[in-house]
Every structure is written in C-alpha cells, then in structure tokens.
mmCIF file of C-alpha atoms in Angstrom:
data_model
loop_
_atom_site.group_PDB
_atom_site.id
_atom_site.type_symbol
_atom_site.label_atom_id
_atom_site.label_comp_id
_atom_site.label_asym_id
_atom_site.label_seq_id
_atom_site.Cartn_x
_atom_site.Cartn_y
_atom_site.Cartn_z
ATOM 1 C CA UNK N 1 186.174 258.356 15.551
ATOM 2 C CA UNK N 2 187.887 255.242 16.122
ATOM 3 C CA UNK N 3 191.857 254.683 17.030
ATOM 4 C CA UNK N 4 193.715 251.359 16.467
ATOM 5 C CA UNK N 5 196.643 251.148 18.107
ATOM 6 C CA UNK N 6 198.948 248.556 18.339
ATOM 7 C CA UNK N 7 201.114 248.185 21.965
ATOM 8 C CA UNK N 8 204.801 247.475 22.036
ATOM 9 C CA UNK N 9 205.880 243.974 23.164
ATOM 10 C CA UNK N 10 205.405 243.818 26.642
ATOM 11 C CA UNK N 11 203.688 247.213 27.385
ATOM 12 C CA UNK N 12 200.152 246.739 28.192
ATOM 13 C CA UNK N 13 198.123 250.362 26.574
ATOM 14 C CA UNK N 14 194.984 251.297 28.920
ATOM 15 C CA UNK N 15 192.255 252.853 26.256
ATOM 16 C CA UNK N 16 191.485 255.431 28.854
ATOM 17 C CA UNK N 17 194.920 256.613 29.761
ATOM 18 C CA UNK N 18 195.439 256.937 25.928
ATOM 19 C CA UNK N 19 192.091 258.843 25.485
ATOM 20 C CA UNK N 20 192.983 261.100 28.441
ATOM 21 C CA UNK N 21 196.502 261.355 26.900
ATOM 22 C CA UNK N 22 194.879 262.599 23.419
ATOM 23 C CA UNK N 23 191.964 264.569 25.368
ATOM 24 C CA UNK N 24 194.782 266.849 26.980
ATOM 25 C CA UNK N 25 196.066 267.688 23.375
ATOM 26 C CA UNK N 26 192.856 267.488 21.030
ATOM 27 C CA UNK N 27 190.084 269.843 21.080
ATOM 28 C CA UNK N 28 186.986 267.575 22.003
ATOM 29 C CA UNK N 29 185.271 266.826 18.415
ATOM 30 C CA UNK N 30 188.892 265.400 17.668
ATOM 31 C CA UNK N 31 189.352 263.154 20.934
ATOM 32 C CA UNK N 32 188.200 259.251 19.487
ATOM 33 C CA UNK N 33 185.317 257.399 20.802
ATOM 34 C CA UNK N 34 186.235 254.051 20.799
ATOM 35 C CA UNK N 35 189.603 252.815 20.814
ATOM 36 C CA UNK N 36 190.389 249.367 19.575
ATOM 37 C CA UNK N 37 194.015 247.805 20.774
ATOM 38 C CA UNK N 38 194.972 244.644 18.559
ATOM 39 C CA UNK N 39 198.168 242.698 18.177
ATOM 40 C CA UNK N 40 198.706 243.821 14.526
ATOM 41 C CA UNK N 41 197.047 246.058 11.983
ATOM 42 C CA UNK N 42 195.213 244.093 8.987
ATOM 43 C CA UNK N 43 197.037 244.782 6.232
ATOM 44 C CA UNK N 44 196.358 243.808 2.654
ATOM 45 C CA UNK N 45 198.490 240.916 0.715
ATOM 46 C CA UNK N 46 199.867 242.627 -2.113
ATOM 47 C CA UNK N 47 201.229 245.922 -0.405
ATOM 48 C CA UNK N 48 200.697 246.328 2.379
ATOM 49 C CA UNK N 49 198.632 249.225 3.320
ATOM 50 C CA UNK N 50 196.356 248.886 6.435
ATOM 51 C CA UNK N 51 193.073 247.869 5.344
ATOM 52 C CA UNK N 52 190.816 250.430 6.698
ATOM 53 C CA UNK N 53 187.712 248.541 5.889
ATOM 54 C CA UNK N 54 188.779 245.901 7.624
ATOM 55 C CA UNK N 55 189.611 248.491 10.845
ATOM 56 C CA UNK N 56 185.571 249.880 10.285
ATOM 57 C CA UNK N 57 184.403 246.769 10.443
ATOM 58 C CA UNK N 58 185.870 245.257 14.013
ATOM 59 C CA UNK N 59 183.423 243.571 16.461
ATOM 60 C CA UNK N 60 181.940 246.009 18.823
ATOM 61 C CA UNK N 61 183.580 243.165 21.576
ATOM 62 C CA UNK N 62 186.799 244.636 20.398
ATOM 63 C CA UNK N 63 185.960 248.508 20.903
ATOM 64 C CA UNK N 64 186.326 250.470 23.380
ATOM 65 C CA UNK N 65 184.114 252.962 24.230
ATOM 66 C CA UNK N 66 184.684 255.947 25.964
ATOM 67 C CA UNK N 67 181.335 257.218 26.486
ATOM 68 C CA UNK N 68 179.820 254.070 28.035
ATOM 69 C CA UNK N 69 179.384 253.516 31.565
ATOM 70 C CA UNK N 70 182.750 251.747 33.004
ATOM 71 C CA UNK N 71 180.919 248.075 33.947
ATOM 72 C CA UNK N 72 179.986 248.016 29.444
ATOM 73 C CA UNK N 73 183.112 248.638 28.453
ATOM 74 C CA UNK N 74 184.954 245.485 26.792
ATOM 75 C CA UNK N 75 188.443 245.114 26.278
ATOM 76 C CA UNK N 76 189.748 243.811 23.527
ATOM 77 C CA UNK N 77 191.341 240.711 25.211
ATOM 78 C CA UNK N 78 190.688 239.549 28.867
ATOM 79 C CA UNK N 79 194.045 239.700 29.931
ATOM 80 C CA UNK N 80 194.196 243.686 28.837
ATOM 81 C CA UNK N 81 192.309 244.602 31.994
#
C-alpha cells in the first residue's frame, strides 16, 4: 500500500511518525508500506481528479519504505531529513 501525502506549508511530515501514527489505529495488513511526501498531488488537466496512475508510478527515490533497513531508506527531498 502506498500513501501520498502532501505537508502543510511549513510543517515538515516524518514518514515514520506518520506510519507509527496510522500503525496505532490500523490493523497491520492496513498500515502502508511506503509512503511518498510530495509538494502537490498530480492531478489531471481537465478536472481535476488526482491521477492515480501517475501516484503508482513514482520513482522508488521518492518512496519511502517502511520495511527497509533505516541507512536504504530515501526521502523524497534531501532537505526532508
């Protein structure tokens, strides 16, 4: 499972803290793997909607990943450390 989210101006979002936020609420199958933080959501031209493919199809240099070892993990920006 993969989670986009998008931070508000000015608040930096830690992928863990937001995967130990949702693992305290979700039963484990639920919890995402990979969590992907970006400025904006692609959205399409005409109305829109977030373009899901688009989401599926983000560089694994952008993902997150919660069950690799802590040195393989990339942000998705180096300032986002």
């Amino acid at each position: 499972i993969l989670v986009a989210v998008v931070p508000r101006p000015g608040e930096p979002l830690e992928p863990a803290a937001l995967i130990e936020f949702l693992a305290a609420r979700l039963p484990g199958y639920a919890v995402p793997r990979y969590v992907a933080v970006l400025p904006e959501l692609p959205r399409t031209d005409a109305t829109h909607r977030v373009q899901r493919k688009a989401l599926a199809a983000l560089p694994a240099a952008q993902l997150w990943d919660r069950r690799a070892p802590a040195a393989a993990r990339h942000p998705t920006k180096p300032g986002n450390r």
